[in-house]
CSV table of N, CA and C in Angstrom, one decimal:
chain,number,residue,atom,x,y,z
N,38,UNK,N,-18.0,-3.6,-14.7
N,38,UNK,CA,-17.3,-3.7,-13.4
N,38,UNK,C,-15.8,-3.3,-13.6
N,39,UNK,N,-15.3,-2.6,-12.9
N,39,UNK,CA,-14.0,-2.4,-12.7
N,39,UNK,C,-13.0,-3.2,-12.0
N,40,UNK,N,-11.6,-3.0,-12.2
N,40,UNK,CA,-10.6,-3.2,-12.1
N,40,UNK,C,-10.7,-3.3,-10.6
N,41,UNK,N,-10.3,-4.3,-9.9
N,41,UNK,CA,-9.1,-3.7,-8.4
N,41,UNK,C,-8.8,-3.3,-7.9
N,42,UNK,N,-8.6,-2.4,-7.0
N,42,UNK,CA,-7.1,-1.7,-6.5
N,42,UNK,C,-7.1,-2.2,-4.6
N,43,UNK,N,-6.2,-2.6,-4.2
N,43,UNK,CA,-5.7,-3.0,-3.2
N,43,UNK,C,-4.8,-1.7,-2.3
N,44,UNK,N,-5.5,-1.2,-0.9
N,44,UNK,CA,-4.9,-0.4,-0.3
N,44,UNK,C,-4.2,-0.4,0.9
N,45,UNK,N,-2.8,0.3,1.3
N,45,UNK,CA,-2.0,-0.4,2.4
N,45,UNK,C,-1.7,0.7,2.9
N,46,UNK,N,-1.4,0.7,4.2
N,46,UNK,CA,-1.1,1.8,5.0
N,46,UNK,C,0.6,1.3,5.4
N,47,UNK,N,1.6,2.4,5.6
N,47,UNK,CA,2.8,2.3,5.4
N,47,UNK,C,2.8,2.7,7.0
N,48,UNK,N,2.9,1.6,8.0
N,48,UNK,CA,3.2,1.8,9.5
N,48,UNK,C,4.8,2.3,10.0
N,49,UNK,N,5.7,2.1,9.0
N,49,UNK,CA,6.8,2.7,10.1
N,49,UNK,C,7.6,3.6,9.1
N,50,UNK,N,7.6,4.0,8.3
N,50,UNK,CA,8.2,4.8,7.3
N,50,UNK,C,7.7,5.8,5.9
N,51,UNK,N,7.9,6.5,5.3
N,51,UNK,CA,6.8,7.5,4.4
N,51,UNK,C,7.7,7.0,3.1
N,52,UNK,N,6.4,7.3,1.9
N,52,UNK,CA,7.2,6.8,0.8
N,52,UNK,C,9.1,6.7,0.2
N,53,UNK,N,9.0,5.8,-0.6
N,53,UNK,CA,10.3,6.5,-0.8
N,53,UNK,C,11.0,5.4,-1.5
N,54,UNK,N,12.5,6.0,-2.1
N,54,UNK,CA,12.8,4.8,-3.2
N,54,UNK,C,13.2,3.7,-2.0
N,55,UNK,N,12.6,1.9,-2.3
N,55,UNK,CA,12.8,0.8,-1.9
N,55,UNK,C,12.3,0.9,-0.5
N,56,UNK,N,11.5,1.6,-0.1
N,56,UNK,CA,10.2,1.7,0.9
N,56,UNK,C,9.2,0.6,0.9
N,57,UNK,N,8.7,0.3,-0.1
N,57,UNK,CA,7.5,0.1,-0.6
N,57,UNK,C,8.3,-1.1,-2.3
N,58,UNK,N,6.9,-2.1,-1.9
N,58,UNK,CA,7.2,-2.9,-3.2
N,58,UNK,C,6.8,-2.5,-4.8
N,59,UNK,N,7.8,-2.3,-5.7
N,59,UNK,CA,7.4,-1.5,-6.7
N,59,UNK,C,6.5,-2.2,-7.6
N,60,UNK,N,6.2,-3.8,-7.7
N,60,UNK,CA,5.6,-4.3,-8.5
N,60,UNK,C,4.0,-4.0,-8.3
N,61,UNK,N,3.4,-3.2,-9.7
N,61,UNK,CA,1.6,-3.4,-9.1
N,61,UNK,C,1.4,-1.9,-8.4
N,62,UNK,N,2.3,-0.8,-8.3
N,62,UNK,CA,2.1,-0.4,-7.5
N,62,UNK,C,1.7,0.8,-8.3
N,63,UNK,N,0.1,1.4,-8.1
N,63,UNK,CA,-0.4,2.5,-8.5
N,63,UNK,C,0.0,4.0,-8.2
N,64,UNK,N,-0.2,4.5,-7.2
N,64,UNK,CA,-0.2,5.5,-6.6
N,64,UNK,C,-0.4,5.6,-4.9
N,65,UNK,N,0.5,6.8,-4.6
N,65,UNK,CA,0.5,6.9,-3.0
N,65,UNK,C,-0.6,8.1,-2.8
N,66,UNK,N,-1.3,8.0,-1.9
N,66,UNK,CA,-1.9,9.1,-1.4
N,66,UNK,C,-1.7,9.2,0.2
N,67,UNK,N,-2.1,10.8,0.5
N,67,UNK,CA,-2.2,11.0,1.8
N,67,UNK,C,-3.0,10.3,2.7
N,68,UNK,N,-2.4,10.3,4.3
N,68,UNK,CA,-3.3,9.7,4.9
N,68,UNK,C,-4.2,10.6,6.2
N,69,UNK,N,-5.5,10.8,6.0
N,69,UNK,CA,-6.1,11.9,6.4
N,69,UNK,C,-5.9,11.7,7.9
N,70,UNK,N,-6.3,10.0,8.1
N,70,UNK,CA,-6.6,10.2,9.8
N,70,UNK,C,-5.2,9.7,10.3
N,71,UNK,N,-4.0,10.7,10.2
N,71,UNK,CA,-3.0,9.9,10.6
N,71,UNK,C,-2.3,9.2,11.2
N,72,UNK,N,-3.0,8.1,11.3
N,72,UNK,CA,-2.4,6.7,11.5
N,72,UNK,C,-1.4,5.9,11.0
N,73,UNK,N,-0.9,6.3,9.4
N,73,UNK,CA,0.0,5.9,8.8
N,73,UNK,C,0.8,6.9,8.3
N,74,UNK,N,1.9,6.9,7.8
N,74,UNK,CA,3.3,7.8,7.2
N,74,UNK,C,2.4,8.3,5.6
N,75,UNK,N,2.0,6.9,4.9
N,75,UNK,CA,1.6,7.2,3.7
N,75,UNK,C,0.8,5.7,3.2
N,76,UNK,N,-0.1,6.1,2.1
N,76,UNK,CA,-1.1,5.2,1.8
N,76,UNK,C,-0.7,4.8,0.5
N,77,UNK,N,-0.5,3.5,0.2
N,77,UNK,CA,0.0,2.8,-1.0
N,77,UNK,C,-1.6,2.2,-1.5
N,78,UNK,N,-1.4,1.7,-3.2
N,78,UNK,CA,-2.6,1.8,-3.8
N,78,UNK,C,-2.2,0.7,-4.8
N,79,UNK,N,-2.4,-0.4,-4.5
N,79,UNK,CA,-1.6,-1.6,-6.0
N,79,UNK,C,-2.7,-1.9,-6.5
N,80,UNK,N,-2.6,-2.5,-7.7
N,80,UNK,CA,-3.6,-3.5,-8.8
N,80,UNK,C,-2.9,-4.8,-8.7
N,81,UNK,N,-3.1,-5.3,-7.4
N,81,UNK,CA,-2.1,-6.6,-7.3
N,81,UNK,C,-2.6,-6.9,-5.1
N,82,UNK,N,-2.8,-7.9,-5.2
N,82,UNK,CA,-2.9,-8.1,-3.8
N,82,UNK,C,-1.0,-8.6,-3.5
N,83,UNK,N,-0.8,-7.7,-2.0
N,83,UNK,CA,0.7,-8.0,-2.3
N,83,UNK,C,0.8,-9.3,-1.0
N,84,UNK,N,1.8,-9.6,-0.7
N,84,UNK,CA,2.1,-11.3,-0.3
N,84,UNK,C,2.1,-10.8,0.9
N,85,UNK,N,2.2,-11.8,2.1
N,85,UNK,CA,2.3,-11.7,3.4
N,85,UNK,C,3.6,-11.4,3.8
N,86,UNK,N,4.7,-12.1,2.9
N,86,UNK,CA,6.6,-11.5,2.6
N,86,UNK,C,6.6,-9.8,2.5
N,87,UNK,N,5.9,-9.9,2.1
N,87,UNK,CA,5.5,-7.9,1.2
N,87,UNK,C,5.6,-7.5,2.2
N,88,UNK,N,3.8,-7.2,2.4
N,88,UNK,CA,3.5,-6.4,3.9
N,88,UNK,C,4.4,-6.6,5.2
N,89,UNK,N,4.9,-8.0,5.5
N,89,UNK,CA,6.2,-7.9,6.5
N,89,UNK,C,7.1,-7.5,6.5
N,90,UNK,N,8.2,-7.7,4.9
N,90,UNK,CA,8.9,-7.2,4.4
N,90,UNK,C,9.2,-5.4,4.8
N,91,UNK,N,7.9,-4.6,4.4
N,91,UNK,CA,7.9,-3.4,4.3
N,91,UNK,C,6.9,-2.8,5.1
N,92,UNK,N,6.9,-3.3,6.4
N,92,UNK,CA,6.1,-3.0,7.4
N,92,UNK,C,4.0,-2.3,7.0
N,93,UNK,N,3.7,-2.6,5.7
N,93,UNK,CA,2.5,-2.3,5.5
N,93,UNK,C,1.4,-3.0,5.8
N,94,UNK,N,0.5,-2.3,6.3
N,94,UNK,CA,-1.2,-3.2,6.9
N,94,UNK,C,-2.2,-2.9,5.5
N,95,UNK,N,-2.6,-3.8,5.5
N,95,UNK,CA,-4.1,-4.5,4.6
N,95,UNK,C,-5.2,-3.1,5.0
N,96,UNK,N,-5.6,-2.4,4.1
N,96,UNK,CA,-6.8,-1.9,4.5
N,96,UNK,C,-7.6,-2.0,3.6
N,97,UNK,N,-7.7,-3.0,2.7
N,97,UNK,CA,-9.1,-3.1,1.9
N,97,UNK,C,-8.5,-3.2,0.5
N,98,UNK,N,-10.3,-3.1,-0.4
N,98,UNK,CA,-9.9,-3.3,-1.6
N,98,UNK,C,-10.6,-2.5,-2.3
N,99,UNK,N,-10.8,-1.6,-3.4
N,99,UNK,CA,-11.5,-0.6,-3.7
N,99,UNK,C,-11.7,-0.9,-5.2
N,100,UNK,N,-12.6,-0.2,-5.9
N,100,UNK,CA,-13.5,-0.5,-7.3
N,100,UNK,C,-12.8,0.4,-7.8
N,101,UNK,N,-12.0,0.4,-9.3
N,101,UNK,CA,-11.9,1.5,-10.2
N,101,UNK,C,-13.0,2.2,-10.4
């Protein structure tokens, strides 16, 4: 079984330096159905401070 990964959709801004929480944080990808600026990818579930902090929504949790 694999690793974690925790995915967040970035609601009011697109990547960028102090965008987005650096700790844990894997990779950004596109977001196809655009509803969000950009798609964040952590090995870390991030805090309810986080996601408010930097305007991102919870969308799941995915298998390495």
């Amino acid at each position: 079984m694999g690793n974690k990964k925790y995915l967040y959709g970035m609601r009011l801004r697109p990547f960028g330096i102090g965008c987005q929480p650096k700790e844990g944080f894997v990779e950004r990808r596109d977001d196809s159905s655009n509803l969000f600026w950009d798609l964040l990818v952590y090995d870390r579930e991030l805090t309810s401070k986080e996601m408010d902090d930097y305007d991102l929504k919870y969308l799941g949790e995915e298998d390495d």
